[in-house]
Coordinates of C-alpha atoms in Angstrom, one line a residue:
X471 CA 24.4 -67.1 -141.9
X472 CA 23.6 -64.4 -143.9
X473 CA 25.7 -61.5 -145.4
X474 CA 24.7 -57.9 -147.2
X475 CA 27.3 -55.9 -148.9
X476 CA 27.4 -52.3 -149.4
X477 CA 29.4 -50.0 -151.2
X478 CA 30.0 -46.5 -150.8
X479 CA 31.9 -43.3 -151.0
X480 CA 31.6 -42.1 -147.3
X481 CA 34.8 -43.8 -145.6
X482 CA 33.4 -41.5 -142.3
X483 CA 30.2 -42.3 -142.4
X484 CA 31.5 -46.2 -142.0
X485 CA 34.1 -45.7 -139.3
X486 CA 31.8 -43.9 -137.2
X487 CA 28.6 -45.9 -137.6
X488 CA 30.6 -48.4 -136.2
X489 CA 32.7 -46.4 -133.9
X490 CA 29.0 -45.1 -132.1
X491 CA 28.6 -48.4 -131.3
X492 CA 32.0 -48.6 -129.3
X493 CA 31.6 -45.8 -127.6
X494 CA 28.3 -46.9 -126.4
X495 CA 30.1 -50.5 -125.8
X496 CA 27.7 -52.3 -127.7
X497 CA 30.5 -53.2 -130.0
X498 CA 34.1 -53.6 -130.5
X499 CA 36.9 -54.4 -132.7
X500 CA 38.1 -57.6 -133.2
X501 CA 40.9 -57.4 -135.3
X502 CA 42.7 -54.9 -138.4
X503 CA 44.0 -56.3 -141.8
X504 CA 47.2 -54.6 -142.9
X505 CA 46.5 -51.2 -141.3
X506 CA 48.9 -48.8 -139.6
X507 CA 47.5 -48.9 -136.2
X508 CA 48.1 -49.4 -132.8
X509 CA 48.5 -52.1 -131.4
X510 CA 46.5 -51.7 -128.0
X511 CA 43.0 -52.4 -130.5
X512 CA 41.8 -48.7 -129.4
X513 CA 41.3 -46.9 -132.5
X514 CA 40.3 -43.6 -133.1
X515 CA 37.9 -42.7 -136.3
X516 CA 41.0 -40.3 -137.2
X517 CA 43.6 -43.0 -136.6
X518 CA 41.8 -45.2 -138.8
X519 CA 40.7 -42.6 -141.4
X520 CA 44.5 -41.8 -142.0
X521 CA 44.9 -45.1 -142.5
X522 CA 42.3 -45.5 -144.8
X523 CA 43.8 -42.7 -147.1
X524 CA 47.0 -43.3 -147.0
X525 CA 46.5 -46.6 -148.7
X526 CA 43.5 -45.1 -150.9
X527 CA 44.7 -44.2 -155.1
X528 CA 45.1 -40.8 -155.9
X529 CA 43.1 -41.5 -159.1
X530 CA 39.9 -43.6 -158.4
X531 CA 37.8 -45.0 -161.9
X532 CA 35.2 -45.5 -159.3
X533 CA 32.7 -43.1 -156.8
X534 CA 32.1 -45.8 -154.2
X535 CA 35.4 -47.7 -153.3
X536 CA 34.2 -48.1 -149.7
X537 CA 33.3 -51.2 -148.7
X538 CA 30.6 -52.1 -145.6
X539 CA 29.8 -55.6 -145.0
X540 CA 27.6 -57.5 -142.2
X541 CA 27.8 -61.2 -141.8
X542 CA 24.9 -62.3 -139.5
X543 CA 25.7 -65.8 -138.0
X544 CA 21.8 -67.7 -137.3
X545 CA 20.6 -66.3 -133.6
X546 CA 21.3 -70.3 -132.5
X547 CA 24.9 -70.1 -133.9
X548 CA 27.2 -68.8 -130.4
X549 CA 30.2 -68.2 -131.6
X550 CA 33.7 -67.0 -129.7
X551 CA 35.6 -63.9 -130.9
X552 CA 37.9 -66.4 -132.3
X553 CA 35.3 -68.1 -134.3
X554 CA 33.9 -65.0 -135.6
X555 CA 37.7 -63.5 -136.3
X556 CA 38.3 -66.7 -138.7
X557 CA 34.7 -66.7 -140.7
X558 CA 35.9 -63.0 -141.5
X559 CA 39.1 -63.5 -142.5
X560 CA 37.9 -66.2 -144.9
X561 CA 34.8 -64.9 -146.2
X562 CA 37.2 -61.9 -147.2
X563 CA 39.7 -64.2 -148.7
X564 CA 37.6 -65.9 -150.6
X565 CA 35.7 -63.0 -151.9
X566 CA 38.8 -61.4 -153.4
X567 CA 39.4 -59.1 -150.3
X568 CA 41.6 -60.7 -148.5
X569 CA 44.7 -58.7 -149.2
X570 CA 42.8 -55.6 -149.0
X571 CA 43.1 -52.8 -145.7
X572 CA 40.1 -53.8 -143.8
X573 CA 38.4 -53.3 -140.0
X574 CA 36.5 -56.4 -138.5
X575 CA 34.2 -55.2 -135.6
X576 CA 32.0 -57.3 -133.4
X577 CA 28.1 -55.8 -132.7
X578 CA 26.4 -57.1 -129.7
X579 CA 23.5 -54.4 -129.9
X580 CA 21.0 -57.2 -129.9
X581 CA 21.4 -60.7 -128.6
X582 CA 21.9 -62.0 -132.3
X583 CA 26.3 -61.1 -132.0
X584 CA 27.1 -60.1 -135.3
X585 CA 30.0 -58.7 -137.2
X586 CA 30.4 -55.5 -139.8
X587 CA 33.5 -55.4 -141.9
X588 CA 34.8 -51.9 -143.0
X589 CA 37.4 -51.7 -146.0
X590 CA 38.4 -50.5 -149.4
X591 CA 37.4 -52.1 -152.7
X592 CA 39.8 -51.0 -155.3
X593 CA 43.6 -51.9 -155.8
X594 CA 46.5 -49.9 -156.4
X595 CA 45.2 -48.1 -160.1
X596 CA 41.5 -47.3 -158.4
X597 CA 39.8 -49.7 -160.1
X598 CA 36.9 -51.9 -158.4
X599 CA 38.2 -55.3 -157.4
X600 CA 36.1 -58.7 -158.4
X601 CA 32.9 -56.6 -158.8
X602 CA 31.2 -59.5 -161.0
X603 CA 28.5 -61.5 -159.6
X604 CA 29.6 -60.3 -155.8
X605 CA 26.7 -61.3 -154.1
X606 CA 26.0 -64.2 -156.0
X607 CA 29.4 -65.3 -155.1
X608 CA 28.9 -64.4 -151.3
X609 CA 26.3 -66.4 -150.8
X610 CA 28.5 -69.4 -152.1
X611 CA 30.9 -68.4 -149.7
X612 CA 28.5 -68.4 -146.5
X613 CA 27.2 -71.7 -147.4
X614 CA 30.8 -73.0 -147.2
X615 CA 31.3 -71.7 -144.3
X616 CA 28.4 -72.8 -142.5
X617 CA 29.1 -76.4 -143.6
X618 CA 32.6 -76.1 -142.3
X619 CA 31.6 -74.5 -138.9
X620 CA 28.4 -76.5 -138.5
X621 CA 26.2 -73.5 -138.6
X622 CA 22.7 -73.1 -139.6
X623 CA 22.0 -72.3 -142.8
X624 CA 20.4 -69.6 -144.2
X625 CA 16.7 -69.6 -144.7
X626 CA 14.1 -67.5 -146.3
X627 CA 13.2 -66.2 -142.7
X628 CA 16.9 -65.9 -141.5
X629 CA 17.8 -64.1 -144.8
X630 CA 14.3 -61.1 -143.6
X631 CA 16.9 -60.6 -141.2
X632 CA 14.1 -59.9 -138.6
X633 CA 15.8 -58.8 -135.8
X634 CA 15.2 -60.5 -132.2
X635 CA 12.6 -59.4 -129.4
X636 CA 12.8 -60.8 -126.3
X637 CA 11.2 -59.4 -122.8
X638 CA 13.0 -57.2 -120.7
X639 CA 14.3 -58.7 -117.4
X640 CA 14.6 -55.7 -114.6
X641 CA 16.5 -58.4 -112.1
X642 CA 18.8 -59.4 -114.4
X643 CA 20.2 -55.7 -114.5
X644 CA 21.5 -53.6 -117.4
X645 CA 18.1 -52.2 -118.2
X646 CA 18.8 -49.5 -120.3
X647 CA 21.0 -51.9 -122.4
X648 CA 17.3 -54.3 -122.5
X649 CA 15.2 -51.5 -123.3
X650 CA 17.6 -49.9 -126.5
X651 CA 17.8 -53.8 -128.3
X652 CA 14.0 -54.6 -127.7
X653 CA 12.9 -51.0 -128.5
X654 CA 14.8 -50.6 -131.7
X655 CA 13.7 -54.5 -132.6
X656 CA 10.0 -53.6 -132.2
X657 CA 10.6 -50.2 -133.9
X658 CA 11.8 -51.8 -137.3
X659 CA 10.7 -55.2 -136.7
X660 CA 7.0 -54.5 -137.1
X661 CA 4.4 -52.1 -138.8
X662 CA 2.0 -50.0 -136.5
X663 CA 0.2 -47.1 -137.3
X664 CA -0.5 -45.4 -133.9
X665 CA 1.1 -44.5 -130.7
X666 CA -1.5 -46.9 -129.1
X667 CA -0.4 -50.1 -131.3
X668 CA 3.4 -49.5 -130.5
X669 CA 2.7 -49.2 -127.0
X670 CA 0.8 -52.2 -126.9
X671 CA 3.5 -54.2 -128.8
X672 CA 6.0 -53.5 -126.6
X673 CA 4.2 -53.4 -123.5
X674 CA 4.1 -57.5 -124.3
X675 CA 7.7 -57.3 -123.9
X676 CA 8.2 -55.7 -120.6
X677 CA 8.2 -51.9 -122.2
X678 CA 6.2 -48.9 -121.3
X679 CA 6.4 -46.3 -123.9
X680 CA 5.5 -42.9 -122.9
X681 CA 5.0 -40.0 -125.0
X682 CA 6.2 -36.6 -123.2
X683 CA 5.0 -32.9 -124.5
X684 CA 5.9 -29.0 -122.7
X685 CA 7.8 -26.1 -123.2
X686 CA 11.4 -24.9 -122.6
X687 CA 12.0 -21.1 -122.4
X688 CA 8.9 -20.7 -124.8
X689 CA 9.8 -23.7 -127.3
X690 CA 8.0 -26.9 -127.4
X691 CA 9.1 -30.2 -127.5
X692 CA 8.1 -33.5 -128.1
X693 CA 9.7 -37.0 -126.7
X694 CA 9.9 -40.7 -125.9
X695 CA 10.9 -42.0 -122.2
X696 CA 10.8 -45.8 -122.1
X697 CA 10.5 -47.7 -118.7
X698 CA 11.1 -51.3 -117.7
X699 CA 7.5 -53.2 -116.5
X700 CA 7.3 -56.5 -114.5
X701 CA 5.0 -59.0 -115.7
X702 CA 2.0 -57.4 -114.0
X703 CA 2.3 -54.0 -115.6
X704 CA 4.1 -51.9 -113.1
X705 CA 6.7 -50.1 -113.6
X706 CA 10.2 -50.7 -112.1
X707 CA 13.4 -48.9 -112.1
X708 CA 14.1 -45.5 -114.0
X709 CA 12.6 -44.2 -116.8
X710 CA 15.1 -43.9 -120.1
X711 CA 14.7 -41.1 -122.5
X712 CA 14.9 -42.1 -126.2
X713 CA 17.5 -39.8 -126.7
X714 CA 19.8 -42.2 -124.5
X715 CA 18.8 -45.1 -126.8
X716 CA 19.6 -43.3 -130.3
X717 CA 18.1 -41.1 -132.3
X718 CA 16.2 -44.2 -133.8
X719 CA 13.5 -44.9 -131.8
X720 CA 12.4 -41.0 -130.9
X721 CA 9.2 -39.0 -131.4
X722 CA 10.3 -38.3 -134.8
X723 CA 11.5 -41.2 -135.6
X724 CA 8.4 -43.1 -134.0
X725 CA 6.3 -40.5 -136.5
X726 CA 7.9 -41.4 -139.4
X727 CA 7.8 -45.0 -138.7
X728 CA 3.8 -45.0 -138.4
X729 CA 3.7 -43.1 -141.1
X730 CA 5.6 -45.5 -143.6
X731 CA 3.4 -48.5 -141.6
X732 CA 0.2 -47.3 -142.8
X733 CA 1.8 -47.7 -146.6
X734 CA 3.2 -50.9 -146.4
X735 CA -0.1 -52.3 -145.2
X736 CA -2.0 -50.8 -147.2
X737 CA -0.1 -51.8 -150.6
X738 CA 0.5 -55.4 -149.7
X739 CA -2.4 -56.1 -148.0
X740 CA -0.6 -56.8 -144.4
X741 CA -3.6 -56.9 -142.4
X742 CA -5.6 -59.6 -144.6
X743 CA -4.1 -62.6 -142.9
X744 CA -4.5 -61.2 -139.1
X745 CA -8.4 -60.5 -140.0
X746 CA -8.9 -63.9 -141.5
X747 CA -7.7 -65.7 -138.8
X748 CA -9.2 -63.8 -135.9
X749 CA -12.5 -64.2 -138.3
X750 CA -12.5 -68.1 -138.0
X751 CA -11.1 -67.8 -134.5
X752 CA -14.2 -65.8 -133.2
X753 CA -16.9 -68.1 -135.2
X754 CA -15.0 -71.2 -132.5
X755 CA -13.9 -69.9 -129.3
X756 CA -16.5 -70.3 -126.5
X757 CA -14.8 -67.8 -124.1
X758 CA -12.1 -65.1 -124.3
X759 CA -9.5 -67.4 -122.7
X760 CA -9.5 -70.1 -125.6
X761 CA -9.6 -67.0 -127.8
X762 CA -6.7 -65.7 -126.9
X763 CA -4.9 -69.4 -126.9
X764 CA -6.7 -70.3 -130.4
X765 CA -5.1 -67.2 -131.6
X766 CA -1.3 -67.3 -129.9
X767 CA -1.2 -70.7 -131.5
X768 CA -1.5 -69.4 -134.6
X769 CA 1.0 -66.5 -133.8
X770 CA -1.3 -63.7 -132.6
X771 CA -1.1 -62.1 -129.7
X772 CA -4.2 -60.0 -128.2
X773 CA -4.2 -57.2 -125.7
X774 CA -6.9 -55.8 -124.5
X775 CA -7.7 -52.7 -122.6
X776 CA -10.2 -52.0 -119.6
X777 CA -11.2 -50.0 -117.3
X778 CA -12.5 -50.2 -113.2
X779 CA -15.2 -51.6 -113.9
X780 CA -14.1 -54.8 -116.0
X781 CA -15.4 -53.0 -119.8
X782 CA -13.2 -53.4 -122.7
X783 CA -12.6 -50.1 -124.8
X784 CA -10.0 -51.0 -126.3
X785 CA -8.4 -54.3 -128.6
X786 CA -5.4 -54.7 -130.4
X787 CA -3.9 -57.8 -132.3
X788 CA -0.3 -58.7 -132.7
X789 CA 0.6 -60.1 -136.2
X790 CA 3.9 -62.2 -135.1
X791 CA 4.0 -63.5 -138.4
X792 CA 2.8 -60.7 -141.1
X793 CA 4.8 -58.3 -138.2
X794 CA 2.0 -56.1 -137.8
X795 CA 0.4 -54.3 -135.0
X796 CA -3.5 -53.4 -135.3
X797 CA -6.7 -52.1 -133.0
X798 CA -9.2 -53.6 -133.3
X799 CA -11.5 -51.4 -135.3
X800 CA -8.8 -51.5 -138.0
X801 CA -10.3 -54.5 -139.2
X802 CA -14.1 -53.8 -139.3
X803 CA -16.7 -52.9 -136.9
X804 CA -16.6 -56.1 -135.8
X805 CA -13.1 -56.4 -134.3
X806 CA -14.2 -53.4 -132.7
X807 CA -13.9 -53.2 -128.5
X808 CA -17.8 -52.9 -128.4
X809 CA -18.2 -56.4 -129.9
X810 CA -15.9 -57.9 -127.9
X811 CA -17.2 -56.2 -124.6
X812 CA -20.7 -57.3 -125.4
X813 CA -19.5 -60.7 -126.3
X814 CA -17.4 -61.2 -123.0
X815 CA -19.0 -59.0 -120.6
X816 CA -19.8 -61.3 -117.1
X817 CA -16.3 -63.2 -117.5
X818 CA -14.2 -63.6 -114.3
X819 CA -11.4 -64.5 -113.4
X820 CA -9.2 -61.6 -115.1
X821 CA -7.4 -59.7 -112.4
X822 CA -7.1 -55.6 -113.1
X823 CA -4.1 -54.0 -112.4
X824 CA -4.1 -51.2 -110.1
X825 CA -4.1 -47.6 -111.3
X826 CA -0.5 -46.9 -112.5
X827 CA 0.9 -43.4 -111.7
X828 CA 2.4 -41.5 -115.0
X829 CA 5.3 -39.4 -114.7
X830 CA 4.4 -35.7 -114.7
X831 CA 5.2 -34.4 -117.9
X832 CA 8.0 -31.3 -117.9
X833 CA 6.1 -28.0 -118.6
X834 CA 7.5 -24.2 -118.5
X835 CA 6.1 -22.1 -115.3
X836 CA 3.5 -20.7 -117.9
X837 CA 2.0 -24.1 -119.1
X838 CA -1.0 -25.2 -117.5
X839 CA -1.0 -28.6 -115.9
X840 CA -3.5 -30.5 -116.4
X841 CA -5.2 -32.6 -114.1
X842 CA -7.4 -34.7 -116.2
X843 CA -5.1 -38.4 -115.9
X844 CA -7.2 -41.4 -117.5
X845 CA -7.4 -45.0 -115.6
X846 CA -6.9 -48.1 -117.7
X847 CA -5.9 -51.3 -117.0
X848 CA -5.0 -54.2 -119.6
X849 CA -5.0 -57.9 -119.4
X850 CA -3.0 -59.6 -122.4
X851 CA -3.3 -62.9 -123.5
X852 CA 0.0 -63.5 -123.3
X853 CA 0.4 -62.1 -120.0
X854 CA -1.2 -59.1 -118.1
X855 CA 0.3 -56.1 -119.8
X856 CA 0.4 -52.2 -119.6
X857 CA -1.3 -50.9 -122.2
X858 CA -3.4 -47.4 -120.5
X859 CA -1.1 -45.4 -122.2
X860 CA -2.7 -45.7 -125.9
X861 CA -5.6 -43.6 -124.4
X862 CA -3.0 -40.9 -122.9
X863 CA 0.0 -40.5 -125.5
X864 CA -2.4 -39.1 -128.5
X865 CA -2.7 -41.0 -131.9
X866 CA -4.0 -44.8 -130.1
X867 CA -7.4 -44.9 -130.1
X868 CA -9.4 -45.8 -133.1
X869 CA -12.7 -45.5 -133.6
X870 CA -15.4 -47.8 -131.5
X871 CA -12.6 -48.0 -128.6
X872 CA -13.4 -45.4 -126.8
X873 CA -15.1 -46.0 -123.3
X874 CA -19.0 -45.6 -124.0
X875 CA -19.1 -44.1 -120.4
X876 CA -16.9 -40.9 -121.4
X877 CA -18.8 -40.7 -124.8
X878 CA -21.6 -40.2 -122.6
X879 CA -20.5 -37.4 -120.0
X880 CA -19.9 -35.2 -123.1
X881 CA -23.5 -36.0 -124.7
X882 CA -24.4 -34.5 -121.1
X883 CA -21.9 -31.5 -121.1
X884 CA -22.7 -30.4 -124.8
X885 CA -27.1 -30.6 -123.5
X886 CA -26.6 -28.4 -120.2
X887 CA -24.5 -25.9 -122.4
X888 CA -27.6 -25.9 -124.8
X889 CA -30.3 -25.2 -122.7
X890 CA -28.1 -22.4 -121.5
X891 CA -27.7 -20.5 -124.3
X892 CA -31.5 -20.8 -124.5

């Protein structure tokens, strides 16, 4: 089990993280700690906000006595409201809170039920209560606890708090509900630096990822709509825009999060442990099936991309361990798709998926369509997955993976121009 304590001065900004997560019912509130509510358990952000300050010192010695804490119970750990209602009410006892005005809500955003406890930090003068050595003393407390419920404890990997991916299930129904918790998993729980690698990531889970461009009354825009896949690639049930999923995993957000990627694995040297082990792994495997099972034992995932004719263009390697996402050619010239084209070109027995049709994008009446729509198919190792996308949505493709045959249409275009002009 592990906890994380914030502080703060934003009493709103707490309530309605939380309150969000109501609305959208991926959360609720288990139970209120000497606050003048109602007693039905529906709360209002205003209800609770009075309540809040009418128990909150005119005269504070302090700028953050808000108080915002998550206690994340191991993702093997299933535990009933009542369960959870008790580990709060003692963790908060024993770390000096007990008598304090505080909210207790359960999250079940992502499979991982967790709870997020919302109170105030200072007594009756304003002054900060049992400050000293807090999180020191929290983690204490949660190893109590788990003893005494017979939980897991908390290891180095529980404490990365890396949240949970698992593959989206169209028959077992609630989609959009299995799209937002996988999407926003994959989001944050891994490093990519291109459209193309996100795609791919999530594509392994069930997820296409589609990037959407036009023009309303003479303004352009630029989103996400996310679609459930089956385990051949195709695309079931309605698309979801990103917007209905939160403002976390749209086009900005998306941007932003490639953008901080290409930091992170650049300073600490993120891809070094993917490109070892796929070294070693090509210098043994005899065929690309026992490459891709050499590598999944070791916690990589491949994908790669091809077209009609059976040629790969396109590679990329899933880091399930470093949490990384990378194409191919990000790891020399010879991770590239050529080498591994020329190294398994002849194979059989890897089916291609048929052609999948892609949403037309929303344009205004005085946007152009166009109707140039590439053809890819993909064949995981882990499964056959949708991955033709990396090509279309802009920013996927690194250099070597792009189909030698298109490379050569242009050489053609660019001569017949020439001996035009001459």
């Amino acid at each position: 089990m592990v906890a994380k304590i914030s502080t703060g001065g934003n009493m709103f900004g707490a309530l309605a993280y939380n309150q969000n997560k109501v609305d959208s019912e991926e959360a609720k509130v288990l139970f209120s700690n000497r606050m003048l509510l109602s007693e039905d358990g529906n709360f209002s952000i205003s209800e609770c906000m009075r309540s809040f300050e009418m128990q909150m010192p005119v005269q504070l010695s302090t700028k953050k006595p808000i108080l915002h804490i998550s206690i994340n119970p191991h993702p093997e750990d299933k535990l009933s409201d009542s369960q959870l209602s008790d580990i709060a009410k003692e963790y908060m006892q024993k770390l000096g809170y007990g008598d304090q005005p505080y909210l207790v809500y359960k999250h079940t955003d992502i499979d991982r039920h967790h709870i997020h406890i919302v109170g105030l930090r200072v007594d009756e003068n304003g002054k900060p209560l049992n400050g000293k050595f807090e999180h020191r003393r929290s983690k204490q407390i949660t190893r109590e606890l788990e003893l005494k419920y017979g939980l897991h404890p908390a290891d180095k990997k529980a404490r990365t708090e890396r949240p949970e991916l698992k593959k989206v299930d169209y028959t077992a129904g609630d989609v959009k509900h299995q799209i937002g918790n996988t999407v926003k998993a994959a989001c944050y729980g891994y490093r990519f630096q291109s459209f193309g690698e996100y795609t791919a990531l999530l594509a392994t889970y069930n997820i296409c990822a589609e990037e959407v461009k036009g023009e309303i009354n003479g303004k352009p825009y630029q989103g996400i709509v996310y679609s459930a896949t089956n385990d051949k690639g195709e695309k079931v049930g309605n698309p979801v825009k990103a917007s209905r999923i939160g403002k976390s995993v749209g086009y900005e957000a998306v941007q932003r999060r490639m953008e901080k990627s290409g930091e992170v694995i650049k300073d600490k040297k993120l891809k070094e442990r993917t490109r070892k082990i796929v070294a070693a792994t090509m210098q043994t495997a005899r065929s690309r099936k026992e490459l891709e099972q050499q590598l999944k034992k070791q916690g990589i995932d491949v994908v790669f991309r091809q077209n009609d004719n059976g040629r790969i263009y396109g590679v990329t390697f899933i880091d399930h361990d470093s949490r990384v996402v990378l194409n191919g050619s990000r790891l020399g010239k010879e991770y590239s798709a050529n080498v591994f084209n020329e190294r398994f070109s002849g194979e059989t027995g890897y089916i291609h998926q048929p052609e999948v049709e892609i949403p037309q994008r929303e344009q205004s009446p005085h946007q152009e369509q166009s109707d140039f729509m590439p053809k890819a198919d993909i064949v995981s190792g882990i499964a056959s997955v949708l991955g033709a996308f990396s090509g279309l949505l802009g920013g996927g493709s690194s250099a070597g993976d792009e189909p030698q045959d298109t490379a050569q249409k242009r050489k053609k275009k660019k001569k017949k121009r020439t001996r035009r002009i001459e």
